[in-house]
Amino acid sequence: MRAGMDNVSIVIVGVGGQGTLLASRILGAFGVNRGTNVKVSEVHGMAQRGGTVVTYIRLGDCAVSPLIEDGCADYILSFELMEAARALHYLKKGGTVITNTQCISPMSVVTGAAAYPEDLPARLKEKADTILVDAYALAEKAGETRAVNLVLLGALCALTQGDAAEWEKAISECVPARSIEVNLKAFELGTQVI
Amino acid sequence: MPQKLMLGNEAAARGAWEAGVRLVSSYPGTPSTEITEYASKYPEIYAEWAANEKVALEVAAGASMGGARALCCMKHVGVNVAADPLYTLSYTGVNGGLVIVAADDPGMHSSQNEQDSRMHARASQVPMLEPSDSEECRLYMKKAFEISEKYDCPVMLRTTTRIAHARSMAQMEDRQEAPVKDYQKNVSKWVMTPAFAKMRHPVVEARMDALSAEDNGLVCLEMRSCEIGVICSGMAYQYVREALPGASILKLGMVNPLPKNAIVDFAGKVRKLCVIEELEPVMEEQIASWGVRVDIGKKDTGRQGELSGRKIRTIFGLDNPEVIESPGMPARPPVLCPGCPHRGVYAVLSKLKCTVTGDIGCYTLGSSAPLSAVDSVLCMGASVGMSQGFDRARKWAGEDSRKLVAVIGDSTFLHSGVTSLLSASYNRANITLIILDNTTTGMTGHQPNPATGFDIHGEPTTRIDLEELCRACKADSVVTVPADDMAKVEAAVRGALSETGVSVIIARKACALLDKKSRKDPLHIQPDICRGCRSCMRLGCPAIAFADGHAVIDPSLCVGCGLCSQTCAFNAIVGRNV
């Protein structure tokens, strides 16, 4: 039984520049619209320059600290395959990983000092309930490769049996007016992968 | 009352506006930057980016002396720069309320050290408040102005990364105008000669005693079990709440001076007294000095990094949630962006095997592989002075031909490199200084600086000309090169290294994130021409990878800067349509 969105802790991970902050802002707005307690913790500055980025979102009365401790996340929403594996320690036993299958090589892999880990989808599935989403391809299909974040949120909406209208309201409040349409399209494509 | 999901920094700015603040002067620094950015959006507030934190605090001090409420924000290491005015402002006191935000960074998410600003508050005898969420950022900011005017002193507001960059609900109240107070000349208050300062020092002590004894509503007692009593503040309070739901808590909103009576009273009510604080044992050592026994403290929590609920549960022998081990993954540290104008300069310095004293900013990232071009990073502006001293030391060691270069960003140079440059000229130093001018303050999120010609609102203003400034500092030579033309950069560096005296090279090109107009179509590496020599990969560009014996460019990351094509001896790297 996967967690719903009433009392939930979500860790968003990705690579700096992938749009993780927008995803957390949308989830924050989603919580605010519901009148629920919301705590969000973001990373700014140095960590945004192509490094690993971690954002925490907690909705519901149980949220005291804005951080999510090891073993306490209901969901890991990962924008990059390797980052999903790196973030596994956050996951609650019985929690779910939703990850983009896109691979972005860190500098050590680019220079050949390290290799990009193999068989990650299988290794993730072995350790946790894992949903693989080709979010980059779906974002491209929606007409905006930067909309990986909305595809993943769509998958989360479907997984939590959410009311799409409620999500779309939060999205519309957070993205610039001119890009609402493409973002909603990416979101919709995300809801269809579940 | 209306409320909104606010970043801690946004709520702090809101609190300042509600408190009737008229002026905000700051220098950007993670995690404090957004306070000033949010404050600048209120039409009632005059906001500015100062050249550095010392200047910012002096501007705010002047506004306070002139009768207006003023705010000055900085990161923890910024307090070191502003410490000179801060410590004596404690003596002069204020006219209009004056608040200084010091944003600490336990765990060093974006900093070069883990210093604890509470030590500055203690040493300067300035009151310090510490909020634990966004709503408290707003409320404590207002309270800080109240205390500042009531006790005639500057007040510090301390945040940490997890408070500054966390979002939680904060309420919104109306602005209470604070009329600009009268200014009366009063040399015994504002002229800190030894004779007057001696008169002010007792006032400082009396004020801190009074503040310690006063019930100012900032102490919050949560009595639960009498077995464990925890004294904490700020983010540590959130960790304790979550890890020890049954414990009694004395939450301190004012961390300097400590409310002695409330603490002694609390210690008498609980069997085991715990002081849980991040970084230094600032509270614990004071409490212990009063003869109060602290059962759990720094010996258990340690001084390094951030606390967590898990750490606290472990200390108390409680069960922690089960953890799925993350498999080992190659690290992903931050890197210079694709198209970054600093990359070519570092590639040249790396090729020429220069010894490079570095500085603080995005370009600090030039220290990591494969560029590995930087030998030292200490603090804002240190590259210039360190280069001078290093040169003298290595000459004594018998090395006359070492290729020594200092690199500094435009904003950092104006922050604290200018004085070092003129000092180098004055002292007939032998240095080569490269100013990496990307026309912005990059790392903190693209704030304008005095060399950009724009103010905090993006409005045109007086522009400081870096070439003229360096000539005025009596540099022996000043040359400007396009940062993305590696041949020209190399010629300039070779030229400067062959000269004696003070040589300045200004390597100029706008930050790739800022200058989206000059983005070109992604480049392409022709696999049949590429010999797999990996020359282009020595640039450390995230857009270039290696597969099947040759380099490949990721078109989703490439911005077409063309740097890699300058490194290719076989002309394998071309535009997409070729």
CSV table of N, CA, C and O in Angstrom, one decimal, chain A residues 15 25 28-29 32 38-42 44-47 49-52 56 58 62 64-67 69-72 80 82-83 85-89 91-93 104-111 114-115 117 120 123 127-128 136, chain B residues 5 7 30 34 109-110 162 165-169 235 238-239 241-242 308-310 313 321-335 337 362 365 369-370 442-443 445-446 513 534 537 540-542 544-546 556:
chain,number,residue,atom,x,y,z
A,15,VAL,N,20.1,16.5,-10.7
A,15,VAL,CA,21.4,17.2,-11.0
A,15,VAL,C,21.1,18.7,-11.1
A,15,VAL,O,20.1,19.1,-11.7
A,25,ARG,N,8.4,23.5,-5.5
A,25,ARG,CA,7.5,24.6,-5.4
A,25,ARG,C,6.0,24.2,-5.7
A,25,ARG,O,5.1,24.6,-5.1
A,28,GLY,N,4.7,22.2,-2.9
A,28,GLY,CA,4.4,23.1,-1.8
A,28,GLY,C,3.1,23.8,-2.0
A,28,GLY,O,2.2,23.8,-1.1
A,29,ALA,N,2.8,24.3,-3.2
A,29,ALA,CA,1.6,24.9,-3.6
A,29,ALA,C,0.4,23.9,-3.4
A,29,ALA,O,-0.7,24.3,-2.9
A,32,VAL,N,-0.4,23.7,0.2
A,32,VAL,CA,-1.0,24.9,0.7
A,32,VAL,C,-2.5,25.0,0.3
A,32,VAL,O,-3.4,25.3,1.1
A,38,VAL,N,2.9,22.4,5.6
A,38,VAL,CA,3.8,22.1,4.5
A,38,VAL,C,5.2,22.5,5.0
A,38,VAL,O,5.4,23.6,5.6
A,39,LYS,N,6.2,21.7,4.8
A,39,LYS,CA,7.6,22.0,5.1
A,39,LYS,C,8.4,21.6,3.8
A,39,LYS,O,8.3,20.5,3.4
A,40,VAL,N,9.2,22.6,3.4
A,40,VAL,CA,10.1,22.3,2.2
A,40,VAL,C,11.5,22.8,2.5
A,40,VAL,O,11.7,23.8,3.2
A,41,SER,N,12.5,22.0,2.1
A,41,SER,CA,13.9,22.4,2.3
A,41,SER,C,14.6,22.3,1.0
A,41,SER,O,14.5,21.3,0.3
A,42,GLU,N,15.3,23.4,0.6
A,42,GLU,CA,15.9,23.5,-0.7
A,42,GLU,C,17.4,23.7,-0.6
A,42,GLU,O,17.9,24.0,0.5
A,44,HIS,N,20.5,25.9,-2.3
A,44,HIS,CA,20.8,26.9,-3.3
A,44,HIS,C,22.4,27.0,-3.3
A,44,HIS,O,23.1,26.3,-2.6
A,45,GLY,N,22.9,27.9,-4.2
A,45,GLY,CA,24.3,28.2,-4.2
A,45,GLY,C,25.2,27.1,-4.9
A,45,GLY,O,24.8,26.6,-5.9
A,46,MET,N,26.3,26.8,-4.3
A,46,MET,CA,27.3,25.9,-4.8
A,46,MET,C,26.7,24.6,-5.4
A,46,MET,O,27.1,24.2,-6.5
A,47,ALA,N,25.8,24.0,-4.7
A,47,ALA,CA,25.2,22.7,-5.1
A,47,ALA,C,24.5,22.8,-6.4
A,47,ALA,O,24.2,21.7,-7.0
A,49,ARG,N,25.4,24.0,-9.3
A,49,ARG,CA,26.3,24.0,-10.5
A,49,ARG,C,26.5,22.6,-10.9
A,49,ARG,O,27.7,22.1,-10.9
A,50,GLY,N,25.5,21.9,-11.4
A,50,GLY,CA,25.7,20.6,-12.0
A,50,GLY,C,26.0,19.5,-11.0
A,50,GLY,O,26.3,18.4,-11.3
A,51,GLY,N,25.9,19.8,-9.7
A,51,GLY,CA,26.1,18.8,-8.6
A,51,GLY,C,24.8,18.1,-8.2
A,51,GLY,O,23.8,18.4,-8.7
A,52,THR,N,24.9,17.1,-7.3
A,52,THR,CA,23.8,16.5,-6.8
A,52,THR,C,22.9,17.5,-6.0
A,52,THR,O,23.4,18.2,-5.2
A,56,TYR,N,13.7,18.4,0.0
A,56,TYR,CA,12.7,17.7,0.8
A,56,TYR,C,11.4,18.4,0.9
A,56,TYR,O,11.3,19.6,1.1
A,58,ARG,N,7.6,17.9,2.8
A,58,ARG,CA,6.8,17.1,3.8
A,58,ARG,C,5.4,17.8,3.9
A,58,ARG,O,5.3,19.0,4.0
A,62,CYS,N,2.4,15.5,10.6
A,62,CYS,CA,3.6,14.8,11.2
A,62,CYS,C,4.8,15.6,10.8
A,62,CYS,O,5.9,15.4,11.4
A,64,VAL,N,7.4,18.1,11.2
A,64,VAL,CA,8.0,19.1,12.1
A,64,VAL,C,9.2,19.7,11.5
A,64,VAL,O,9.2,20.9,11.1
A,65,SER,N,10.3,19.0,11.4
A,65,SER,CA,11.5,19.4,10.7
A,65,SER,C,11.3,19.5,9.2
A,65,SER,O,10.6,18.7,8.6
A,66,PRO,N,11.9,20.5,8.5
A,66,PRO,CA,11.8,20.5,7.0
A,66,PRO,C,12.7,19.5,6.4
A,66,PRO,O,12.6,19.3,5.2
A,67,LEU,N,13.5,18.8,7.1
A,67,LEU,CA,14.4,17.8,6.5
A,67,LEU,C,13.7,16.4,6.6
A,67,LEU,O,12.9,16.1,7.5
A,69,GLU,N,14.7,12.5,7.2
A,69,GLU,CA,15.8,11.7,7.7
A,69,GLU,C,16.0,10.4,6.9
A,69,GLU,O,15.1,10.0,6.2
A,70,ASP,N,17.1,9.8,7.1
A,70,ASP,CA,17.3,8.4,6.4
A,70,ASP,C,16.2,7.5,6.9
A,70,ASP,O,15.8,7.5,8.0
A,71,GLY,N,15.7,6.7,5.9
A,71,GLY,CA,14.7,5.7,6.2
A,71,GLY,C,13.3,6.3,6.5
A,71,GLY,O,12.4,5.7,7.0
A,72,CYS,N,13.1,7.6,6.1
A,72,CYS,CA,11.8,8.2,6.4
A,72,CYS,C,11.0,8.7,5.2
A,72,CYS,O,9.9,9.3,5.3
A,80,GLU,N,17.3,11.6,-12.2
A,80,GLU,CA,18.4,11.0,-12.9
A,80,GLU,C,18.7,9.6,-12.3
A,80,GLU,O,18.5,9.5,-11.1
A,82,MET,N,21.2,7.5,-11.6
A,82,MET,CA,22.2,7.2,-10.6
A,82,MET,C,21.9,8.0,-9.3
A,82,MET,O,22.2,7.5,-8.2
A,83,GLU,N,21.2,9.1,-9.4
A,83,GLU,CA,20.9,9.9,-8.2
A,83,GLU,C,19.8,9.1,-7.4
A,83,GLU,O,19.7,9.3,-6.2
A,85,ALA,N,19.7,5.9,-7.0
A,85,ALA,CA,20.4,4.9,-6.3
A,85,ALA,C,21.1,5.6,-5.1
A,85,ALA,O,21.1,5.1,-4.0
A,86,ARG,N,21.7,6.7,-5.4
A,86,ARG,CA,22.5,7.4,-4.3
A,86,ARG,C,21.5,7.8,-3.2
A,86,ARG,O,22.0,7.9,-2.0
A,87,ALA,N,20.3,8.1,-3.5
A,87,ALA,CA,19.3,8.6,-2.5
A,87,ALA,C,18.6,7.5,-1.8
A,87,ALA,O,17.7,7.8,-0.9
A,88,LEU,N,18.8,6.3,-2.1
A,88,LEU,CA,18.0,5.2,-1.5
A,88,LEU,C,17.9,5.2,0.0
A,88,LEU,O,16.9,4.8,0.6
A,89,HIS,N,19.0,5.7,0.6
A,89,HIS,CA,19.0,5.7,2.1
A,89,HIS,C,17.9,6.5,2.7
A,89,HIS,O,17.6,6.3,3.9
A,91,LEU,N,14.9,6.4,1.7
A,91,LEU,CA,13.6,5.7,1.6
A,91,LEU,C,13.2,4.9,2.8
A,91,LEU,O,13.9,4.2,3.4
A,92,LYS,N,11.9,5.1,3.1
A,92,LYS,CA,11.3,4.3,4.2
A,92,LYS,C,11.1,2.9,3.7
A,92,LYS,O,11.0,2.6,2.5
A,93,LYS,N,11.2,1.9,4.6
A,93,LYS,CA,10.9,0.5,4.2
A,93,LYS,C,9.5,0.5,3.7
A,93,LYS,O,8.6,0.9,4.3
A,104,ILE,N,22.9,11.0,-16.6
A,104,ILE,CA,23.8,12.1,-16.8
A,104,ILE,C,25.1,11.8,-16.1
A,104,ILE,O,25.2,11.6,-14.9
A,105,SER,N,26.2,11.8,-16.9
A,105,SER,CA,27.5,11.4,-16.3
A,105,SER,C,28.1,12.5,-15.5
A,105,SER,O,28.2,13.6,-15.9
A,106,PRO,N,28.5,12.2,-14.3
A,106,PRO,CA,29.3,13.2,-13.5
A,106,PRO,C,30.7,13.3,-14.1
A,106,PRO,O,31.1,12.4,-14.9
A,107,MET,N,31.4,14.3,-13.7
A,107,MET,CA,32.7,14.6,-14.3
A,107,MET,C,33.7,13.4,-14.2
A,107,MET,O,34.4,13.1,-15.1
A,108,SER,N,33.6,12.7,-13.1
A,108,SER,CA,34.5,11.5,-12.9
A,108,SER,C,34.3,10.5,-14.0
A,108,SER,O,35.2,9.8,-14.4
A,109,VAL,N,33.0,10.3,-14.4
A,109,VAL,CA,32.7,9.4,-15.5
A,109,VAL,C,33.1,10.0,-16.8
A,109,VAL,O,33.7,9.3,-17.7
A,110,VAL,N,32.9,11.3,-17.0
A,110,VAL,CA,33.3,11.9,-18.3
A,110,VAL,C,34.7,11.8,-18.5
A,110,VAL,O,35.2,11.5,-19.6
A,111,THR,N,35.5,12.0,-17.5
A,111,THR,CA,37.0,11.9,-17.6
A,111,THR,C,37.5,10.5,-17.6
A,111,THR,O,38.7,10.3,-17.9
A,114,ALA,N,35.9,7.1,-13.4
A,114,ALA,CA,35.0,6.2,-12.9
A,114,ALA,C,34.0,5.7,-14.0
A,114,ALA,O,34.0,6.4,-15.1
A,115,ALA,N,33.3,4.7,-13.8
A,115,ALA,CA,32.4,4.2,-14.8
A,115,ALA,C,31.0,4.5,-14.3
A,115,ALA,O,30.7,4.4,-13.1
A,117,PRO,N,27.5,3.4,-13.3
A,117,PRO,CA,27.1,2.1,-12.8
A,117,PRO,C,26.2,1.4,-13.7
A,117,PRO,O,25.3,2.0,-14.3
A,120,LEU,N,21.5,-0.4,-13.2
A,120,LEU,CA,20.8,0.3,-12.1
A,120,LEU,C,19.3,0.0,-12.0
A,120,LEU,O,18.8,-0.2,-10.9
A,123,ARG,N,19.0,-3.2,-10.2
A,123,ARG,CA,19.5,-3.1,-8.8
A,123,ARG,C,18.5,-2.3,-7.9
A,123,ARG,O,18.3,-2.6,-6.8
A,127,LYS,N,16.0,-3.6,-4.6
A,127,LYS,CA,16.1,-3.0,-3.2
A,127,LYS,C,14.8,-2.4,-2.8
A,127,LYS,O,14.5,-2.2,-1.6
A,128,ALA,N,14.0,-1.9,-3.8
A,128,ALA,CA,12.8,-1.1,-3.4
A,128,ALA,C,11.8,-1.1,-4.5
A,128,ALA,O,12.1,-1.4,-5.7
A,136,TYR,N,12.5,12.0,-19.9
A,136,TYR,CA,13.1,12.9,-20.9
A,136,TYR,C,12.3,12.8,-22.2
A,136,TYR,O,12.0,13.8,-22.9
B,5,LEU,N,3.2,30.3,2.2
B,5,LEU,CA,4.4,29.4,2.3
B,5,LEU,C,5.6,30.2,1.9
B,5,LEU,O,5.7,30.6,0.7
B,7,LEU,N,9.9,31.1,2.1
B,7,LEU,CA,11.3,30.8,2.4
B,7,LEU,C,11.7,31.6,3.6
B,7,LEU,O,11.2,32.7,3.8
B,30,THR,N,25.6,33.1,0.2
B,30,THR,CA,24.7,32.0,0.5
B,30,THR,C,25.0,31.6,2.0
B,30,THR,O,26.1,31.4,2.3
B,34,GLU,N,18.9,36.0,-0.4
B,34,GLU,CA,17.5,36.3,-0.8
B,34,GLU,C,16.8,37.3,0.1
B,34,GLU,O,15.8,37.9,-0.3
B,109,HIS,N,27.4,23.6,3.0
B,109,HIS,CA,26.7,23.4,1.7
B,109,HIS,C,27.3,24.3,0.7
B,109,HIS,O,27.4,24.0,-0.5
B,110,SER,N,27.7,25.5,1.1
B,110,SER,CA,28.2,26.5,0.1
B,110,SER,C,29.2,27.4,0.8
B,110,SER,O,29.1,28.7,0.6
B,162,ARG,N,19.4,25.6,6.9
B,162,ARG,CA,18.1,24.9,6.9
B,162,ARG,C,16.9,25.8,7.3
B,162,ARG,O,15.8,25.4,7.2
B,165,HIS,N,16.8,28.5,3.9
B,165,HIS,CA,16.4,27.9,2.7
B,165,HIS,C,15.3,26.9,2.8
B,165,HIS,O,15.2,25.9,2.0
B,166,ALA,N,14.5,27.0,3.9
B,166,ALA,CA,13.4,26.1,4.1
B,166,ALA,C,12.1,26.9,4.0
B,166,ALA,O,12.1,28.1,4.3
B,167,ARG,N,11.1,26.3,3.5
B,167,ARG,CA,9.8,27.0,3.3
B,167,ARG,C,8.8,26.4,4.4
B,167,ARG,O,8.7,25.2,4.5
B,168,SER,N,8.2,27.3,5.1
B,168,SER,CA,7.0,26.9,5.9
B,168,SER,C,6.1,28.1,6.0
B,168,SER,O,6.4,29.2,5.5
B,169,MET,N,4.9,27.9,6.6
B,169,MET,CA,3.9,29.0,6.5
B,169,MET,C,4.3,30.1,7.4
B,169,MET,O,4.8,30.0,8.5
B,235,MET,N,17.4,25.5,14.3
B,235,MET,CA,17.2,24.3,13.6
B,235,MET,C,17.3,23.1,14.6
B,235,MET,O,16.6,22.1,14.5
B,238,GLN,N,14.1,21.9,15.9
B,238,GLN,CA,13.3,21.1,15.1
B,238,GLN,C,13.7,19.6,15.1
B,238,GLN,O,12.9,18.7,15.1
B,239,TYR,N,15.0,19.4,15.2
B,239,TYR,CA,15.5,18.0,15.2
B,239,TYR,C,15.1,17.4,16.6
B,239,TYR,O,14.7,16.2,16.6
B,241,ARG,N,12.6,18.2,18.6
B,241,ARG,CA,11.1,18.0,18.6
B,241,ARG,C,10.8,16.6,17.9
B,241,ARG,O,9.9,15.9,18.4
B,242,GLU,N,11.5,16.4,16.8
B,242,GLU,CA,11.1,15.2,16.1
B,242,GLU,C,11.7,13.9,16.7
B,242,GLU,O,11.1,12.9,16.7
B,308,SER,N,21.0,16.0,13.3
B,308,SER,CA,19.8,15.4,12.6
B,308,SER,C,19.0,14.7,13.7
B,308,SER,O,19.6,14.4,14.8
B,309,GLY,N,17.8,14.4,13.5
B,309,GLY,CA,17.0,13.6,14.4
B,309,GLY,C,17.7,12.2,14.7
B,309,GLY,O,17.7,11.8,15.8
B,310,ARG,N,18.3,11.7,13.6
B,310,ARG,CA,18.9,10.4,13.8
B,310,ARG,C,20.1,10.4,14.7
B,310,ARG,O,20.3,9.6,15.6
B,313,ARG,N,18.7,10.7,18.3
B,313,ARG,CA,18.1,9.4,18.7
B,313,ARG,C,19.2,8.5,19.1
B,313,ARG,O,19.2,7.8,20.1
B,321,PRO,N,14.8,4.6,12.4
B,321,PRO,CA,14.1,3.9,11.3
B,321,PRO,C,15.1,3.1,10.5
B,321,PRO,O,16.3,3.5,10.3
B,322,GLU,N,14.6,2.0,10.0
B,322,GLU,CA,15.5,1.1,9.2
B,322,GLU,C,15.9,1.8,7.9
B,322,GLU,O,15.1,2.5,7.3
B,323,VAL,N,17.1,1.5,7.5
B,323,VAL,CA,17.6,2.2,6.3
B,323,VAL,C,18.0,1.2,5.2
B,323,VAL,O,18.6,0.2,5.5
B,324,ILE,N,17.6,1.5,4.0
B,324,ILE,CA,18.1,0.8,2.8
B,324,ILE,C,19.4,1.4,2.4
B,324,ILE,O,19.5,2.5,2.1
B,325,GLU,N,20.4,0.5,2.4
B,325,GLU,CA,21.8,1.1,2.1
B,325,GLU,C,21.8,1.5,0.6
B,325,GLU,O,21.4,0.8,-0.3
B,326,SER,N,22.3,2.8,0.4
B,326,SER,CA,22.5,3.2,-1.0
B,326,SER,C,23.7,2.5,-1.5
B,326,SER,O,24.8,2.5,-0.8
B,327,PRO,N,23.7,2.0,-2.7
B,327,PRO,CA,24.9,1.4,-3.3
B,327,PRO,C,25.9,2.5,-3.6
B,327,PRO,O,25.5,3.7,-3.8
B,328,GLY,N,27.2,2.2,-3.5
B,328,GLY,CA,28.2,3.2,-3.8
B,328,GLY,C,28.1,3.8,-5.2
B,328,GLY,O,28.0,3.0,-6.2
B,329,MET,N,28.0,5.1,-5.3
B,329,MET,CA,27.9,5.7,-6.7
B,329,MET,C,29.1,6.7,-6.8
B,329,MET,O,29.5,7.3,-5.8
B,330,PRO,N,29.6,6.9,-8.0
B,330,PRO,CA,30.6,7.9,-8.2
B,330,PRO,C,30.0,9.3,-7.8
B,330,PRO,O,28.9,9.6,-8.0
B,331,ALA,N,30.9,10.1,-7.1
B,331,ALA,CA,30.4,11.4,-6.6
B,331,ALA,C,30.0,12.3,-7.7
B,331,ALA,O,30.5,12.1,-8.9
B,332,ARG,N,29.1,13.2,-7.4
B,332,ARG,CA,28.8,14.2,-8.4
B,332,ARG,C,28.9,15.6,-7.8
B,332,ARG,O,28.0,16.2,-7.4
B,333,PRO,N,30.2,16.1,-7.7
B,333,PRO,CA,30.4,17.4,-7.2
B,333,PRO,C,30.0,18.5,-8.2
B,333,PRO,O,29.8,18.2,-9.4
B,334,PRO,N,29.7,19.7,-7.8
B,334,PRO,CA,29.4,20.8,-8.7
B,334,PRO,C,30.6,21.0,-9.7
B,334,PRO,O,31.7,20.8,-9.4
B,335,VAL,N,30.2,21.5,-10.9
B,335,VAL,CA,31.3,21.7,-11.9
B,335,VAL,C,31.0,23.1,-12.6
B,335,VAL,O,29.9,23.6,-12.5
B,337,CYS,N,29.8,25.3,-15.4
B,337,CYS,CA,28.7,25.1,-16.4
B,337,CYS,C,29.3,24.9,-17.8
B,337,CYS,O,30.3,25.5,-18.1
B,362,CYS,N,32.2,31.1,-8.2
B,362,CYS,CA,32.0,29.9,-9.1
B,362,CYS,C,33.4,29.3,-9.5
B,362,CYS,O,33.6,28.1,-9.6
B,365,LEU,N,35.6,26.4,-8.6
B,365,LEU,CA,35.4,25.0,-9.2
B,365,LEU,C,36.5,24.7,-10.2
B,365,LEU,O,36.6,23.5,-10.5
B,369,ALA,N,39.2,18.3,-10.8
B,369,ALA,CA,39.6,17.6,-12.0
B,369,ALA,C,38.6,17.7,-13.1
B,369,ALA,O,37.4,17.8,-12.8
B,370,PRO,N,39.0,17.7,-14.4
B,370,PRO,CA,40.3,17.5,-14.8
B,370,PRO,C,41.1,18.8,-15.0
B,370,PRO,O,42.3,18.8,-15.3
B,442,GLY,N,28.3,35.5,-9.8
B,442,GLY,CA,27.7,34.3,-10.3
B,442,GLY,C,27.2,33.3,-9.3
B,442,GLY,O,26.0,33.0,-9.3
B,443,MET,N,28.0,32.9,-8.4
B,443,MET,CA,27.7,31.8,-7.5
B,443,MET,C,26.5,32.0,-6.7
B,443,MET,O,25.7,31.1,-6.4
B,445,GLY,N,23.9,33.7,-7.5
B,445,GLY,CA,22.7,33.9,-8.3
B,445,GLY,C,22.5,35.2,-9.1
B,445,GLY,O,21.5,35.7,-9.3
B,446,HIS,N,23.7,35.6,-9.6
B,446,HIS,CA,23.7,36.7,-10.6
B,446,HIS,C,23.2,38.1,-10.0
B,446,HIS,O,22.4,38.7,-10.6
B,513,LEU,N,25.2,31.5,-18.0
B,513,LEU,CA,23.9,31.4,-17.6
B,513,LEU,C,23.1,32.7,-17.8
B,513,LEU,O,21.9,32.7,-18.0
B,534,ARG,N,41.5,13.0,-26.7
B,534,ARG,CA,41.0,13.5,-25.4
B,534,ARG,C,41.4,14.9,-25.0
B,534,ARG,O,41.3,15.3,-23.9
B,537,MET,N,38.6,16.9,-23.8
B,537,MET,CA,38.1,16.4,-22.5
B,537,MET,C,38.9,17.0,-21.3
B,537,MET,O,38.4,17.0,-20.2
B,540,GLY,N,37.1,19.6,-19.1
B,540,GLY,CA,36.2,19.3,-18.0
B,540,GLY,C,34.8,19.9,-18.3
B,540,GLY,O,34.1,20.4,-17.4
B,541,CYS,N,34.4,19.9,-19.6
B,541,CYS,CA,33.1,20.4,-19.9
B,541,CYS,C,32.0,19.2,-19.7
B,541,CYS,O,32.2,18.1,-20.2
B,542,PRO,N,31.0,19.5,-19.0
B,542,PRO,CA,30.0,18.4,-18.7
B,542,PRO,C,29.3,18.0,-20.0
B,542,PRO,O,28.6,16.9,-20.0
B,544,ILE,N,30.8,17.1,-22.8
B,544,ILE,CA,31.6,16.2,-23.6
B,544,ILE,C,31.8,14.9,-22.9
B,544,ILE,O,32.2,14.9,-21.7
B,545,ALA,N,31.5,13.8,-23.6
B,545,ALA,CA,31.7,12.5,-23.0
B,545,ALA,C,32.6,11.7,-24.0
B,545,ALA,O,32.9,12.2,-25.1
B,546,PHE,N,32.9,10.5,-23.6
B,546,PHE,CA,33.8,9.7,-24.5
B,546,PHE,C,33.1,8.3,-24.6
B,546,PHE,O,32.7,7.7,-23.7
B,556,SER,N,22.0,18.4,-25.6
B,556,SER,CA,21.1,19.0,-24.6
B,556,SER,C,21.9,19.9,-23.6
B,556,SER,O,21.3,20.7,-23.0
